Short mmCIF file of C-alpha atoms in Angstrom, two decimals:
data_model
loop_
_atom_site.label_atom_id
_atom_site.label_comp_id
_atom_site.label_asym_id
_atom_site.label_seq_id
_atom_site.Cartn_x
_atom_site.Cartn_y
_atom_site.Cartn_z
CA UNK Q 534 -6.24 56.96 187.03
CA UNK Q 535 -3.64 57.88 189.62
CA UNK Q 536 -3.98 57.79 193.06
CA UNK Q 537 -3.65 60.51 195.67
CA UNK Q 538 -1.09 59.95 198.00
CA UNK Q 539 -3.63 60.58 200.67
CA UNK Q 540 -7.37 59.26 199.73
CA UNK Q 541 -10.46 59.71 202.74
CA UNK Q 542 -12.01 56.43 203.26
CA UNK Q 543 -15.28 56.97 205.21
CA UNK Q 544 -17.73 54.79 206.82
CA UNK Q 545 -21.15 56.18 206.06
CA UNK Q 546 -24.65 54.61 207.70
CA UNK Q 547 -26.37 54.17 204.33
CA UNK Q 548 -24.36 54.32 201.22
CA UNK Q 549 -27.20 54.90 198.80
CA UNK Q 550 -27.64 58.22 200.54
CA UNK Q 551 -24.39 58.93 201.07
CA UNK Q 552 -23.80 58.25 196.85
CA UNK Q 553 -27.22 60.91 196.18
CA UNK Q 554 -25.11 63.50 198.40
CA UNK Q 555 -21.71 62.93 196.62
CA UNK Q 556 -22.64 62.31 193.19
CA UNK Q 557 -26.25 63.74 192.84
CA UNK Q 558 -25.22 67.02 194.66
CA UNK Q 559 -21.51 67.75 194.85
CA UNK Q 560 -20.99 66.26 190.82
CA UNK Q 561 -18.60 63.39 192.01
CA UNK Q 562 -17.88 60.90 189.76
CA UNK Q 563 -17.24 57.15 190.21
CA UNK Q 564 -14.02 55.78 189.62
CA UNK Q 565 -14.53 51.71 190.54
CA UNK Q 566 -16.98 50.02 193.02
CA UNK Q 567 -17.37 47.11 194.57
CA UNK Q 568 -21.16 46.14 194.90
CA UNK Q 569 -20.18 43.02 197.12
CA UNK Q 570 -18.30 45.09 200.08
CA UNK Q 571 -20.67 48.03 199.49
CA UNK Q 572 -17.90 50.17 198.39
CA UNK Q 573 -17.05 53.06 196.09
CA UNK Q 574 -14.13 55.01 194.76
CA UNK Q 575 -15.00 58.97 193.76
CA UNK Q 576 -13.44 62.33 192.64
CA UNK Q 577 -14.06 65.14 191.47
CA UNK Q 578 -11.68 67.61 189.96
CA UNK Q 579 -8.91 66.00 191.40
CA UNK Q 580 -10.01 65.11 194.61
CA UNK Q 581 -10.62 61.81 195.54
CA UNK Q 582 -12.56 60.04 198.13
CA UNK Q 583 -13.66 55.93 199.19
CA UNK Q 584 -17.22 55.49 200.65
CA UNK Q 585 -17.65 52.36 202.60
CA UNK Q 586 -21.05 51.47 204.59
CA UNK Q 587 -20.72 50.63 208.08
CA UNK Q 588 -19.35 46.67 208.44
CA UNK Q 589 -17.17 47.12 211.75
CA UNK Q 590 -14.02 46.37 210.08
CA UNK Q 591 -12.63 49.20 210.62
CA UNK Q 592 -14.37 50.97 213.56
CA UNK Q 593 -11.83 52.03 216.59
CA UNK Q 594 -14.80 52.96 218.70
CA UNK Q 595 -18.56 53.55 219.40
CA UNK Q 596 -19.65 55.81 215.93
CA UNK Q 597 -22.87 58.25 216.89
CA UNK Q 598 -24.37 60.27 214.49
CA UNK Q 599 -23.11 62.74 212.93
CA UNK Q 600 -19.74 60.50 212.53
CA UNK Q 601 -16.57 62.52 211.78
CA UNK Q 602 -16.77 65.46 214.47
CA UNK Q 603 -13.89 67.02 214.36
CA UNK Q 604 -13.04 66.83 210.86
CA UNK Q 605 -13.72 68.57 207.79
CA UNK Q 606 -12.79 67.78 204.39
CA UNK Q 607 -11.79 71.34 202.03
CA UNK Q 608 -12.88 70.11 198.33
CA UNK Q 609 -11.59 72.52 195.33
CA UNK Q 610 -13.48 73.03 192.43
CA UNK Q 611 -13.72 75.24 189.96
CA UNK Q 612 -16.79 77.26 191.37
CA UNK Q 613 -19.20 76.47 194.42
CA UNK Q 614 -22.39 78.03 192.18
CA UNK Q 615 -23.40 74.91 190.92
CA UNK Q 616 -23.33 72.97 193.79
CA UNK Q 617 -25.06 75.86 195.95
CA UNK Q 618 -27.61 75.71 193.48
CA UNK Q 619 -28.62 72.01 193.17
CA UNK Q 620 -27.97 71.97 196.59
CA UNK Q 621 -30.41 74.47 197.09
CA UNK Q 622 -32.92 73.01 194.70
CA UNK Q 623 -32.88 69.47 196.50
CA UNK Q 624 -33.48 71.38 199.82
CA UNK Q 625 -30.13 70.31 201.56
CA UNK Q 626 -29.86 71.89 204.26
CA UNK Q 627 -25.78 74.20 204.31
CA UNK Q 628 -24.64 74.19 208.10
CA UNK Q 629 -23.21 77.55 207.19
CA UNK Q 630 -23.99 80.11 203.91
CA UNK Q 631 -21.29 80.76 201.68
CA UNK Q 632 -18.66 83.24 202.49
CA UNK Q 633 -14.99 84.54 201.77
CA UNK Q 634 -12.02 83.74 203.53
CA UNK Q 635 -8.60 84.81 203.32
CA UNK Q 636 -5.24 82.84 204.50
CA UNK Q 637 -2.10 83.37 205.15
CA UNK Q 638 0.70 81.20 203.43
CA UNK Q 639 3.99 82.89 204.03
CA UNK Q 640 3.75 86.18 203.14
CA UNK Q 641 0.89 85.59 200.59
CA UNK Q 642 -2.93 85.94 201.25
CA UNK Q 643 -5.29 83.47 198.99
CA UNK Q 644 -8.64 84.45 199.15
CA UNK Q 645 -11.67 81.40 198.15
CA UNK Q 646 -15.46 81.40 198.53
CA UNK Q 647 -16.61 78.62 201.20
CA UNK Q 648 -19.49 77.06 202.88
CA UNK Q 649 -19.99 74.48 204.63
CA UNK Q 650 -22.32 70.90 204.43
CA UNK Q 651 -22.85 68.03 206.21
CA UNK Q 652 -22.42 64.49 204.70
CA UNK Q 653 -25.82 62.36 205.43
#
């Protein structure tokens, strides 16, 4: 496996949950774990991202729920049917329905299909 030069490590509330949204839902796969330190190492499709529950180590202030305003995380993949569908079959709730964007890079417009969910 090779690392990403720049890997996401998050501090979730409840990991178990956090692991049903990830792997359950999105498709992520594990990579390595650590049971002990309530850790784990996913990707999927060539993203790659470290879920840690809450143990202060790392905390540079007071964390309210939802944790991370501010930031979103773009994932690629290959299509967002799939996970739209178990998604929808689970009853997760999208914070907004899929729809098509186009940027600008240079003189080039790349169109993609987005929407947007909240990790537990």
């Amino acid at each position: 496996m090779q690392f990403n030069k720049l890997i996401p490590e998050l501090d979730v509330s409840n990991l178990e949950k956090s692991l049903h949204f990830y792997i359950d839902l999105l498709g992520f796969g594990i990579e390595y774990k650590r049971e002990e330190s309530k850790f784990i190492f996913l990707s999927l499709q060539g993203s790659q991202i470290m879920l840690q529950e809450r143990n202060g180590n790392w905390e540079t202030g007071v964390l309210e729920y939802p944790y991370g305003r501010g930031i979103n995380f773009q994932i690629q993949v290959n299509s967002i049917s799939v996970m739209l569908d178990i998604l929808s079959k689970d009853g997760y709730p999208l914070m907004k329905d899929p729809w098509e964007s186009w940027y600008r890079r240079d003189d080039v417009f790349i169109g993609q299909r987005e929407f947007l969910v909240q990790d537990p």
